[in-house]
DNA sequence: TGGCAGTATATGTATATGCATCTAATTGAG
DNA sequence: CTCAATTAGATGCATATACATATACTGCCA
């Protein structure tokens, strides 16, 4: 490898520092911390809050349908449900098929959500404070658009 | 629980569907897939590409310094380095301290990066296509701002 | 100089993530 | 009606993620 090759690689790496994927993951880590900290008194993580809320919004969904709505692999969701079922916040019931399993909140799950909601609102407000409400809303829109377009194309 | 309580919970959950944390994680999953698919011929994931590039940009960093620059927990980075060291793309060398360990690319790591760079550029271009170059750049800026503000505050 | 506070990294445990693959159940073509 | 293709979900494996804690080392102060 010559000196020139090495300098050229450095230039390319500087370009790669502007990676959109890295920007999204960095933000996801930082923001994840914020929500996790805020929700800790309720005993759940940000990921689990979203999952409980998604189940609560769509009564008795199948695992696959839920996974699609969360832009998540079915098998990932299948595993993510387990800690919440174990904790008694979610329950699984048989669906129309004998293959299908429907997910629903337990009473304890609803109770946890009620505890978590004001905590979540605080975290959400911190995000809005950091960016301003307008930029925060625009950001959510761009992220949603991005998730949708990327999936459609592949 | 009364009917009214239940309806009220539903209203709150509809509000929670606008969670910024969820929006970021959804996008991170979708975008992660895109980069992973694009980089597959190089034998690395998007996360690993970013890690190799970050190491290449800062010659001989400590683990902690690298973790900070990636908005990542030190212990997470410690583990994420292992597969890349095992694969021969990174090497660890002693630092000034006998506690510190410095991370550097191997020749094979540089070679892998050269293979990966055009693949990465394709994925990056797909993102720009999906949003338009201007919005994509703005999005990266907002995400970086968000990551920075959230960290500073806590 | 001896020990303690602080620093750098690694490890134990738990969740999150996805691909390849497996099992079970359903559906559809012949 | 039978069997292959499809569908729903779970599991094996590997990586990603972070907190609590352990380990090793450094530096400072009494």
Coordinates of C-alpha atoms (C1' of nucleotides) in Angstrom, one line a residue:
Chain A
X1 CA 0.0 0.0 0.0
X2 CA 1.4 3.4 -1.0
X3 CA 1.1 6.6 0.9
X4 CA -1.3 7.9 -1.7
X5 CA -3.6 4.9 -1.2
X6 CA -3.6 5.5 2.5
X7 CA -4.5 9.2 2.0
X8 CA -7.2 8.2 -0.4
X9 CA -8.7 5.8 2.1
X10 CA -8.7 8.6 4.7
X11 CA -10.7 10.9 2.4
X12 CA -13.2 8.1 1.8
X13 CA -13.5 7.5 5.5
X14 CA -14.2 11.2 6.1
X15 CA -17.0 10.9 3.6
X16 CA -18.3 7.8 5.4
X17 CA -18.5 9.8 8.7
X18 CA -21.7 11.3 7.1
X19 CA -23.4 7.9 7.1
X20 CA -27.1 8.2 7.5
X21 CA -27.3 4.8 9.1
X22 CA -24.8 5.8 11.7
X23 CA -26.6 9.0 12.4
X24 CA -29.8 7.1 13.0
X25 CA -28.2 4.6 15.3
X26 CA -26.4 7.2 17.3
X27 CA -29.6 9.0 17.9
X28 CA -31.4 5.8 18.7
X29 CA -28.9 5.0 21.4
X30 CA -29.0 8.4 22.9
X31 CA -32.8 8.7 22.7
X32 CA -33.2 5.1 24.0
X33 CA -31.3 6.0 27.1
X34 CA -33.5 9.0 27.7
X35 CA -36.7 7.0 27.5
X36 CA -35.3 4.1 29.4
X37 CA -34.3 6.4 32.3
X38 CA -37.6 8.2 32.3
X39 CA -39.6 4.9 32.3
X40 CA -37.5 3.1 34.9
X41 CA -39.9 3.9 37.7
X42 CA -42.6 2.0 35.8
X43 CA -40.2 -1.0 35.5
X44 CA -40.1 -1.1 31.7
X45 CA -37.8 0.0 28.9
X46 CA -38.7 2.3 26.0
X47 CA -38.9 -0.6 23.7
X48 CA -41.3 -2.4 26.0
X49 CA -43.4 0.7 26.4
X50 CA -43.8 1.0 22.6
X51 CA -44.7 -2.7 22.4
X52 CA -47.3 -2.5 25.1
X53 CA -48.8 0.6 23.6
X54 CA -48.9 -1.0 20.1
X55 CA -50.7 -4.1 21.6
X56 CA -53.1 -1.8 23.4
X57 CA -54.0 0.1 20.3
X58 CA -54.8 -3.0 18.2
X59 CA -56.8 -5.3 20.2
X60 CA -55.9 -9.0 19.7
X61 CA -53.4 -8.7 16.8
X62 CA -51.4 -11.6 15.5
X63 CA -47.6 -11.6 16.1
X64 CA -46.8 -11.1 12.4
X65 CA -49.2 -8.1 12.0
X66 CA -47.8 -6.5 15.0
X67 CA -44.3 -7.0 13.8
X68 CA -45.1 -5.4 10.4
X69 CA -46.6 -2.4 12.1
X70 CA -43.4 -2.0 14.2
X71 CA -41.0 -2.4 11.2
X72 CA -39.6 -5.4 13.0
X73 CA -38.8 -9.0 12.1
X74 CA -41.4 -11.5 13.2
X75 CA -38.9 -13.6 15.1
X76 CA -37.5 -10.5 16.9
X77 CA -41.0 -9.7 18.1
X78 CA -41.7 -13.3 19.0
X79 CA -38.8 -13.0 21.4
X80 CA -39.5 -9.5 22.6
X81 CA -42.9 -10.6 23.7
X82 CA -41.5 -13.2 26.1
X83 CA -40.2 -11.0 28.9
X84 CA -43.5 -9.1 28.9
X85 CA -45.6 -12.3 29.0
X86 CA -43.3 -13.6 31.8
X87 CA -43.8 -10.3 33.7
X88 CA -47.6 -10.8 33.4
X89 CA -48.1 -7.6 31.3
X90 CA -49.2 -9.4 28.1
X91 CA -51.1 -12.6 27.4
X92 CA -51.2 -14.8 24.4
X93 CA -54.5 -16.3 23.2
X94 CA -55.3 -18.7 20.4
X95 CA -56.4 -17.1 17.1
X96 CA -58.7 -18.3 14.3
X97 CA -56.0 -20.6 13.1
X98 CA -54.3 -23.1 15.4
X99 CA -51.1 -21.6 14.0
X100 CA -51.9 -18.0 14.9
X101 CA -51.5 -16.6 18.4
X102 CA -53.1 -13.3 19.4
X103 CA -51.5 -10.9 21.8
X104 CA -53.4 -8.8 24.3
X105 CA -52.7 -6.6 27.4
X106 CA -53.4 -8.1 30.8
X107 CA -55.0 -5.9 33.4
X108 CA -51.6 -5.5 34.9
X109 CA -50.3 -4.5 31.5
X110 CA -52.9 -1.8 31.3
X111 CA -52.0 -0.7 34.8
X112 CA -48.3 -0.5 34.0
X113 CA -49.2 1.6 30.9
X114 CA -51.2 4.0 33.0
X115 CA -48.2 4.4 35.3
X116 CA -45.8 4.8 32.4
X117 CA -47.7 7.3 30.4
X118 CA -46.9 10.4 32.4
X119 CA -43.2 9.3 32.5
X120 CA -43.2 8.8 28.8
X121 CA -44.7 12.3 28.3
X122 CA -41.8 13.8 30.2
X123 CA -39.3 12.0 28.0
X124 CA -41.2 13.0 24.8
X125 CA -41.2 16.6 26.1
X126 CA -37.4 16.5 26.5
X127 CA -37.1 15.6 22.9
X128 CA -39.4 18.4 21.9
X129 CA -37.4 20.8 24.1
X130 CA -34.1 19.7 22.5
X131 CA -35.3 20.3 18.9
X132 CA -38.3 22.6 19.2
X133 CA -41.7 21.1 18.7
X134 CA -41.7 21.9 14.9
X135 CA -38.4 20.3 14.2
X136 CA -39.3 17.3 16.4
X137 CA -42.5 16.7 14.5
X138 CA -40.8 17.2 11.1
X139 CA -38.1 14.7 12.3
X140 CA -40.7 12.1 13.2
X141 CA -42.3 12.6 9.8
X142 CA -39.0 12.2 7.9
X143 CA -38.1 9.1 9.9
X144 CA -41.5 7.5 9.2
X145 CA -41.1 8.4 5.5
X146 CA -37.7 6.9 5.5
X147 CA -38.7 3.7 7.2
X148 CA -41.6 3.3 4.7
X149 CA -39.6 4.1 1.5
X150 CA -36.7 1.9 2.4
X151 CA -39.0 -1.1 3.1
X152 CA -41.0 -0.7 -0.1
X153 CA -37.9 -0.6 -2.3
X154 CA -36.4 -3.8 -1.0
Chain B
X1 CA -61.9 -0.5 35.5
X2 CA -64.8 1.4 33.9
X3 CA -65.6 1.9 30.2
X4 CA -64.5 5.5 30.5
X5 CA -61.1 4.5 32.0
X6 CA -60.6 2.2 29.0
X7 CA -61.5 4.8 26.5
X8 CA -59.2 7.2 28.2
X9 CA -56.3 4.7 28.0
X10 CA -57.0 4.3 24.3
X11 CA -56.7 8.1 23.8
X12 CA -53.4 8.1 25.6
X13 CA -52.1 5.2 23.6
X14 CA -53.0 7.0 20.4
X15 CA -50.9 9.9 21.7
X16 CA -48.0 7.5 22.4
X17 CA -48.0 6.3 18.9
X18 CA -46.2 9.6 18.1
X19 CA -43.3 8.6 20.3
X20 CA -40.1 10.0 19.0
X21 CA -38.1 7.1 20.4
X22 CA -40.2 4.6 18.5
X23 CA -39.9 6.6 15.3
X24 CA -36.1 6.6 15.6
X25 CA -35.9 2.9 16.4
X26 CA -38.3 2.0 13.5
X27 CA -36.1 4.0 11.1
X28 CA -33.0 2.5 12.6
X29 CA -34.3 -1.0 11.9
X30 CA -35.3 -0.3 8.3
X31 CA -32.2 1.6 7.5
X32 CA -30.0 -1.0 9.2
X33 CA -31.5 -3.6 6.9
X34 CA -30.7 -1.4 3.9
X35 CA -27.0 -1.0 4.8
X36 CA -26.6 -4.6 5.9
X37 CA -27.9 -5.9 2.6
X38 CA -25.7 -3.5 0.6
X39 CA -22.6 -4.4 2.6
X40 CA -23.2 -8.1 2.6
X41 CA -20.8 -8.8 -0.3
X42 CA -18.0 -7.2 1.9
X43 CA -18.9 -9.6 4.7
X44 CA -19.7 -6.9 7.3
X45 CA -22.8 -5.3 8.7
X46 CA -23.6 -1.6 8.8
X47 CA -22.6 -1.3 12.4
X48 CA -19.3 -2.9 11.7
X49 CA -18.6 -0.7 8.8
X50 CA -19.2 2.4 11.0
X51 CA -16.9 1.0 13.6
X52 CA -14.1 0.2 11.1
X53 CA -14.4 3.6 9.6
X54 CA -14.3 5.3 13.0
X55 CA -11.2 3.4 13.9
X56 CA -9.6 4.3 10.6
X57 CA -10.3 8.0 11.1
X58 CA -8.8 8.2 14.5
X59 CA -5.5 6.3 14.5
X60 CA -4.9 4.4 17.6
X61 CA -7.8 5.5 19.9
X62 CA -8.6 4.1 23.2
X63 CA -11.8 2.1 23.6
X64 CA -13.4 4.8 25.8
X65 CA -12.6 7.6 23.4
X66 CA -14.0 5.6 20.5
X67 CA -17.1 4.8 22.5
X68 CA -17.8 8.5 23.3
X69 CA -17.4 9.5 19.6
X70 CA -20.0 6.8 18.7
X71 CA -22.5 7.7 21.4
X72 CA -22.1 4.2 22.7
X73 CA -21.5 2.6 26.1
X74 CA -17.8 1.6 26.6
X75 CA -18.8 -2.0 27.5
X76 CA -20.9 -2.2 24.4
X77 CA -18.0 -1.2 22.2
X78 CA -15.7 -3.5 24.1
X79 CA -17.9 -6.4 23.0
X80 CA -18.5 -5.1 19.5
X81 CA -14.8 -5.0 18.8
X82 CA -14.4 -8.7 19.5
X83 CA -15.9 -10.1 16.3
X84 CA -13.8 -7.7 14.3
X85 CA -10.6 -8.6 16.1
X86 CA -11.5 -12.3 15.7
X87 CA -12.1 -11.7 12.0
X88 CA -8.7 -10.1 11.7
X89 CA -10.0 -6.7 10.7
X90 CA -8.9 -4.9 13.9
X91 CA -6.0 -5.3 16.2
X92 CA -5.6 -4.2 19.8
X93 CA -2.3 -2.8 21.0
X94 CA -1.1 -1.6 24.4
X95 CA -1.5 2.1 25.1
X96 CA 0.5 4.4 27.3
X97 CA -1.1 2.9 30.3
X98 CA -1.0 -0.8 30.9
X99 CA -4.8 -0.3 31.5
X100 CA -5.4 1.3 28.1
X101 CA -5.7 -0.6 24.9
X102 CA -5.5 1.1 21.5
X103 CA -7.5 0.0 18.6
X104 CA -6.2 0.0 15.0
X105 CA -7.1 -1.3 11.6
X106 CA -5.2 -4.3 10.2
X107 CA -4.2 -4.4 6.6
X108 CA -7.1 -6.8 6.1
X109 CA -9.3 -4.3 7.8
X110 CA -8.3 -1.5 5.4
X111 CA -8.8 -3.9 2.5
X112 CA -12.3 -4.7 3.7
X113 CA -13.1 -1.0 4.0
X114 CA -11.9 -0.4 0.4
X115 CA -14.3 -3.2 -0.7
X116 CA -17.1 -1.9 1.4
X117 CA -16.9 1.8 0.5
X118 CA -18.6 1.6 -2.9
X119 CA -21.3 -0.7 -1.5
X120 CA -21.8 1.8 1.3
X121 CA -22.1 4.6 -1.2
X122 CA -24.9 2.8 -2.9
X123 CA -26.9 2.4 0.3
X124 CA -26.2 6.0 1.2
X125 CA -27.5 7.1 -2.2
X126 CA -30.7 5.0 -1.6
X127 CA -31.4 7.1 1.5
X128 CA -30.8 10.3 -0.4
X129 CA -33.1 9.1 -3.1
X130 CA -35.8 8.3 -0.7
X131 CA -35.8 11.7 1.0
X132 CA -34.1 14.0 -1.4
X133 CA -30.5 15.1 -0.8
X134 CA -31.6 18.2 1.1
X135 CA -34.0 16.5 3.5
X136 CA -31.5 13.7 4.0
X137 CA -28.7 16.1 5.0
X138 CA -31.2 18.0 7.3
X139 CA -32.2 14.7 8.9
X140 CA -28.6 13.8 9.6
X141 CA -28.2 17.2 11.2
X142 CA -31.3 17.0 13.3
X143 CA -30.3 13.5 14.5
X144 CA -26.8 14.6 15.4
X145 CA -28.2 17.6 17.3
X146 CA -30.6 15.4 19.1
X147 CA -28.0 12.9 20.1
X148 CA -25.8 15.7 21.4
X149 CA -28.5 17.6 23.4
X150 CA -29.9 14.5 24.9
X151 CA -26.5 13.4 26.2
X152 CA -25.6 16.8 27.6
X153 CA -28.8 17.1 29.6
X154 CA -28.4 13.9 31.4
Chain C
dT1 C1' 5.4 4.1 51.7
dG2 C1' 1.0 2.2 52.0
dG3 C1' -3.5 2.3 51.0
dC4 C1' -7.4 4.4 48.8
dA5 C1' -9.8 7.0 45.2
dG6 C1' -10.2 7.1 40.5
dT7 C1' -9.6 5.3 35.6
dA8 C1' -9.6 1.8 31.6
dT9 C1' -11.3 -2.3 30.3
dA10 C1' -13.6 -6.7 30.6
dT11 C1' -17.4 -9.9 32.3
dG12 C1' -22.1 -11.5 34.1
dT13 C1' -26.7 -11.0 33.0
dA14 C1' -30.6 -9.5 30.4
dT15 C1' -32.9 -7.6 26.5
dA16 C1' -33.0 -6.3 21.3
dT17 C1' -32.2 -7.6 16.6
dG18 C1' -32.4 -10.5 12.4
dC19 C1' -31.2 -14.7 9.3
dA20 C1' -31.6 -19.6 8.5
dT21 C1' -34.2 -23.1 9.8
dC22 C1' -37.6 -25.9 12.1
dT23 C1' -42.5 -27.5 13.2
dA24 C1' -47.2 -27.2 12.8
dA25 C1' -51.2 -26.0 10.4
dT26 C1' -53.7 -24.4 6.4
dT27 C1' -54.6 -23.9 1.6
dG28 C1' -54.8 -25.0 -3.1
dA29 C1' -53.9 -27.6 -7.4
dG30 C1' -54.7 -31.8 -9.5
Chain D
dC1 C1' -58.8 -36.5 -1.5
dT2 C1' -53.9 -36.1 -1.4
dC3 C1' -49.7 -33.8 -1.3
dA4 C1' -46.9 -29.8 -2.3
dA5 C1' -46.6 -24.9 -1.5
dT6 C1' -47.6 -21.5 1.7
dT7 C1' -48.2 -19.4 6.2
dA8 C1' -47.7 -18.6 11.5
dG9 C1' -44.8 -19.0 14.9
dA10 C1' -40.7 -20.6 17.5
dT11 C1' -35.6 -21.8 17.9
dG12 C1' -30.4 -22.0 17.0
dC13 C1' -27.0 -18.9 16.3
dA14 C1' -24.6 -14.5 16.1
dT15 C1' -24.3 -9.7 16.9
dA16 C1' -25.8 -5.2 19.4
dT17 C1' -26.9 -2.9 23.5
dA18 C1' -26.4 -1.3 28.4
dC19 C1' -26.2 -1.7 33.6
dA20 C1' -23.9 -3.6 37.6
dT21 C1' -19.9 -5.4 38.9
dA22 C1' -15.1 -7.3 38.7
dT23 C1' -10.2 -6.6 37.6
dA24 C1' -6.2 -4.4 36.9
dC25 C1' -3.6 -0.4 36.9
dT26 C1' -2.4 4.7 38.1
dG27 C1' -1.7 8.4 41.0
dC28 C1' -2.1 10.9 45.1
dC29 C1' -2.2 11.9 49.9
dA30 C1' -1.5 10.9 54.7

